[in-house]
């Protein structure tokens, strides 16, 4: 499921992150990928061990924790601490698939079910830099307003187009979902959002209650903890 999630960060949070990133010491993004990724990756990242990266990651995680649409779509169980990247001067990332298992700082393993890119500056500030996700329906170009995020299956083939003007700033991270299968996550998300709409429209309360029960019983059957 490819889903645009608006308003993860507000204007104050974006200003805080932008000010910090404008003064940051960046490193070659190839340091955090294997040999295959290094052949097609040309960007800058905050070093994983950077205290600034850890500080800004907490801001992003706190904002995600308060966003109901994000939780409904992703059903997060474990989240790899967000990273931050910068593309400029032709920087790009060729087609690739994200690694399937990644390590948390404490050594625990996270299965990457959902990938997320959180845009930190506006599309008018740079040319190029589209996130291009390829699936059975073709290629989808994504370039969102600052503070908005895109989530998509980590199994997707995807790339970042070259940035030919300005700089593209983003946070990116991976999530192990309570529900591993993307098709099941989509069904639960559609059921959840439909229940919310029925509730606000004043639909029959007993019917909404029964549908809510169906949602939770499906989640109970499919969830992995």
PDB file of C-alpha atoms in Angstrom, residues 117-216:
ATOM      1  CA  UNK A 117      10.090   8.960   3.684  1.00  0.00           C
ATOM      2  CA  UNK A 118       9.240  12.149   5.560  1.00  0.00           C
ATOM      3  CA  UNK A 119       9.844  15.279   3.459  1.00  0.00           C
ATOM      4  CA  UNK A 120      11.512  18.140   5.344  1.00  0.00           C
ATOM      5  CA  UNK A 121      11.475  20.895   2.713  1.00  0.00           C
ATOM      6  CA  UNK A 122       8.995  21.984   0.094  1.00  0.00           C
ATOM      7  CA  UNK A 123       8.927  20.811  -3.539  1.00  0.00           C
ATOM      8  CA  UNK A 124       9.486  24.382  -4.727  1.00  0.00           C
ATOM      9  CA  UNK A 125      12.930  24.425  -3.082  1.00  0.00           C
ATOM     10  CA  UNK A 126      14.484  21.894  -5.455  1.00  0.00           C
ATOM     11  CA  UNK A 127      14.103  20.345  -8.904  1.00  0.00           C
ATOM     12  CA  UNK A 128      14.097  16.595  -9.338  1.00  0.00           C
ATOM     13  CA  UNK A 129      14.375  14.446  -6.235  1.00  0.00           C
ATOM     14  CA  UNK A 130      11.133  12.536  -6.780  1.00  0.00           C
ATOM     15  CA  UNK A 131      10.798   9.250  -4.942  1.00  0.00           C
ATOM     16  CA  UNK A 132       9.809   6.773  -7.638  1.00  0.00           C
ATOM     17  CA  UNK A 133       8.173   3.559  -6.462  1.00  0.00           C
ATOM     18  CA  UNK A 134       7.690   0.741  -8.970  1.00  0.00           C
ATOM     19  CA  UNK A 135       4.985  -1.883  -8.539  1.00  0.00           C
ATOM     20  CA  UNK A 136       2.661  -4.014 -10.668  1.00  0.00           C
ATOM     21  CA  UNK A 137       0.686  -0.860 -11.598  1.00  0.00           C
ATOM     22  CA  UNK A 138       3.714   1.009 -12.941  1.00  0.00           C
ATOM     23  CA  UNK A 139       5.960   3.729 -11.539  1.00  0.00           C
ATOM     24  CA  UNK A 140       4.616   6.270  -9.045  1.00  0.00           C
ATOM     25  CA  UNK A 141       6.413   9.612  -8.574  1.00  0.00           C
ATOM     26  CA  UNK A 142       6.192  11.133  -5.102  1.00  0.00           C
ATOM     27  CA  UNK A 143       7.212  14.670  -4.143  1.00  0.00           C
ATOM     28  CA  UNK A 144       5.319  15.946  -1.101  1.00  0.00           C
ATOM     29  CA  UNK A 145       4.999  19.144   0.927  1.00  0.00           C
ATOM     30  CA  UNK A 146       7.301  19.605   3.901  1.00  0.00           C
ATOM     31  CA  UNK A 147       6.029  17.703   6.920  1.00  0.00           C
ATOM     32  CA  UNK A 148       4.197  15.062   4.865  1.00  0.00           C
ATOM     33  CA  UNK A 149       5.236  11.420   4.569  1.00  0.00           C
ATOM     34  CA  UNK A 150       4.843   8.563   2.140  1.00  0.00           C
ATOM     35  CA  UNK A 151       4.679   4.956   3.346  1.00  0.00           C
ATOM     36  CA  UNK A 152       5.059   1.952   1.063  1.00  0.00           C
ATOM     37  CA  UNK A 153       6.024  -1.739   1.263  1.00  0.00           C
ATOM     38  CA  UNK A 154       9.738  -2.226   1.883  1.00  0.00           C
ATOM     39  CA  UNK A 155       9.701  -4.971  -0.748  1.00  0.00           C
ATOM     40  CA  UNK A 156       9.057  -2.320  -3.429  1.00  0.00           C
ATOM     41  CA  UNK A 157      11.644  -1.470  -6.057  1.00  0.00           C
ATOM     42  CA  UNK A 158      12.251   2.287  -5.750  1.00  0.00           C
ATOM     43  CA  UNK A 159      14.679   5.099  -6.493  1.00  0.00           C
ATOM     44  CA  UNK A 160      15.272   8.822  -5.953  1.00  0.00           C
ATOM     45  CA  UNK A 161      15.606  10.920  -9.118  1.00  0.00           C
ATOM     46  CA  UNK A 162      18.624  13.258  -9.439  1.00  0.00           C
ATOM     47  CA  UNK A 163      18.291  16.661  -7.767  1.00  0.00           C
ATOM     48  CA  UNK A 164      19.283  19.275 -10.343  1.00  0.00           C
ATOM     49  CA  UNK A 165      18.560  22.458  -8.358  1.00  0.00           C
ATOM     50  CA  UNK A 166      18.635  23.193  -4.652  1.00  0.00           C
ATOM     51  CA  UNK A 167      18.672  20.474  -2.026  1.00  0.00           C
ATOM     52  CA  UNK A 168      16.164  17.818  -0.981  1.00  0.00           C
ATOM     53  CA  UNK A 169      16.027  17.091   2.766  1.00  0.00           C
ATOM     54  CA  UNK A 170      14.203  14.120   4.214  1.00  0.00           C
ATOM     55  CA  UNK A 171      13.995  11.711   7.088  1.00  0.00           C
ATOM     56  CA  UNK A 172      13.644   8.018   6.310  1.00  0.00           C
ATOM     57  CA  UNK A 173      13.091   4.912   8.375  1.00  0.00           C
ATOM     58  CA  UNK A 174      11.708   1.391   8.389  1.00  0.00           C
ATOM     59  CA  UNK A 175       8.997  -0.258  10.430  1.00  0.00           C
ATOM     60  CA  UNK A 176       8.267  -3.800  11.472  1.00  0.00           C
ATOM     61  CA  UNK A 177       4.494  -3.932  11.424  1.00  0.00           C
ATOM     62  CA  UNK A 178       2.240  -5.963  13.680  1.00  0.00           C
ATOM     63  CA  UNK A 179       0.875  -7.364  10.407  1.00  0.00           C
ATOM     64  CA  UNK A 180       3.609  -8.589   8.077  1.00  0.00           C
ATOM     65  CA  UNK A 181       1.500  -8.985   4.917  1.00  0.00           C
ATOM     66  CA  UNK A 182       0.867  -5.784   2.972  1.00  0.00           C
ATOM     67  CA  UNK A 183      -2.461  -7.026   1.595  1.00  0.00           C
ATOM     68  CA  UNK A 184      -3.769  -7.732   5.077  1.00  0.00           C
ATOM     69  CA  UNK A 185      -2.566  -4.340   6.314  1.00  0.00           C
ATOM     70  CA  UNK A 186      -4.458  -2.706   3.452  1.00  0.00           C
ATOM     71  CA  UNK A 187      -7.668  -4.569   4.330  1.00  0.00           C
ATOM     72  CA  UNK A 188      -7.378  -3.577   7.983  1.00  0.00           C
ATOM     73  CA  UNK A 189      -6.693   0.040   7.046  1.00  0.00           C
ATOM     74  CA  UNK A 190      -9.707   0.205   4.734  1.00  0.00           C
ATOM     75  CA  UNK A 191     -11.903  -1.413   7.388  1.00  0.00           C
ATOM     76  CA  UNK A 192     -10.623   0.948  10.092  1.00  0.00           C
ATOM     77  CA  UNK A 193     -11.166   4.096   8.021  1.00  0.00           C
ATOM     78  CA  UNK A 194     -14.629   2.900   6.984  1.00  0.00           C
ATOM     79  CA  UNK A 195     -15.580   2.351  10.632  1.00  0.00           C
ATOM     80  CA  UNK A 196     -14.398   5.868  11.478  1.00  0.00           C
ATOM     81  CA  UNK A 197     -16.509   7.361   8.676  1.00  0.00           C
ATOM     82  CA  UNK A 198     -19.578   5.374   9.692  1.00  0.00           C
ATOM     83  CA  UNK A 199     -19.138   6.511  13.290  1.00  0.00           C
ATOM     84  CA  UNK A 200     -18.949  10.193  12.392  1.00  0.00           C
ATOM     85  CA  UNK A 201     -21.900   9.902   9.987  1.00  0.00           C
ATOM     86  CA  UNK A 202     -24.213   8.602  12.709  1.00  0.00           C
ATOM     87  CA  UNK A 203     -24.596   5.091  11.274  1.00  0.00           C
ATOM     88  CA  UNK A 204     -26.348   2.343  13.216  1.00  0.00           C
ATOM     89  CA  UNK A 205     -24.358   1.943  16.438  1.00  0.00           C
ATOM     90  CA  UNK A 206     -24.875  -1.815  16.687  1.00  0.00           C
ATOM     91  CA  UNK A 207     -23.620  -2.360  13.141  1.00  0.00           C
ATOM     92  CA  UNK A 208     -20.559  -0.182  13.809  1.00  0.00           C
ATOM     93  CA  UNK A 209     -19.870  -2.141  16.987  1.00  0.00           C
ATOM     94  CA  UNK A 210     -20.014  -5.438  15.078  1.00  0.00           C
ATOM     95  CA  UNK A 211     -17.684  -4.116  12.383  1.00  0.00           C
ATOM     96  CA  UNK A 212     -15.289  -2.916  15.085  1.00  0.00           C
ATOM     97  CA  UNK A 213     -15.324  -6.427  16.474  1.00  0.00           C
ATOM     98  CA  UNK A 214     -14.492  -7.826  13.042  1.00  0.00           C
ATOM     99  CA  UNK A 215     -11.543  -5.425  12.777  1.00  0.00           C
ATOM    100  CA  UNK A 216     -10.087  -6.412  16.131  1.00  0.00           C
TER     101      UNK A 216
END
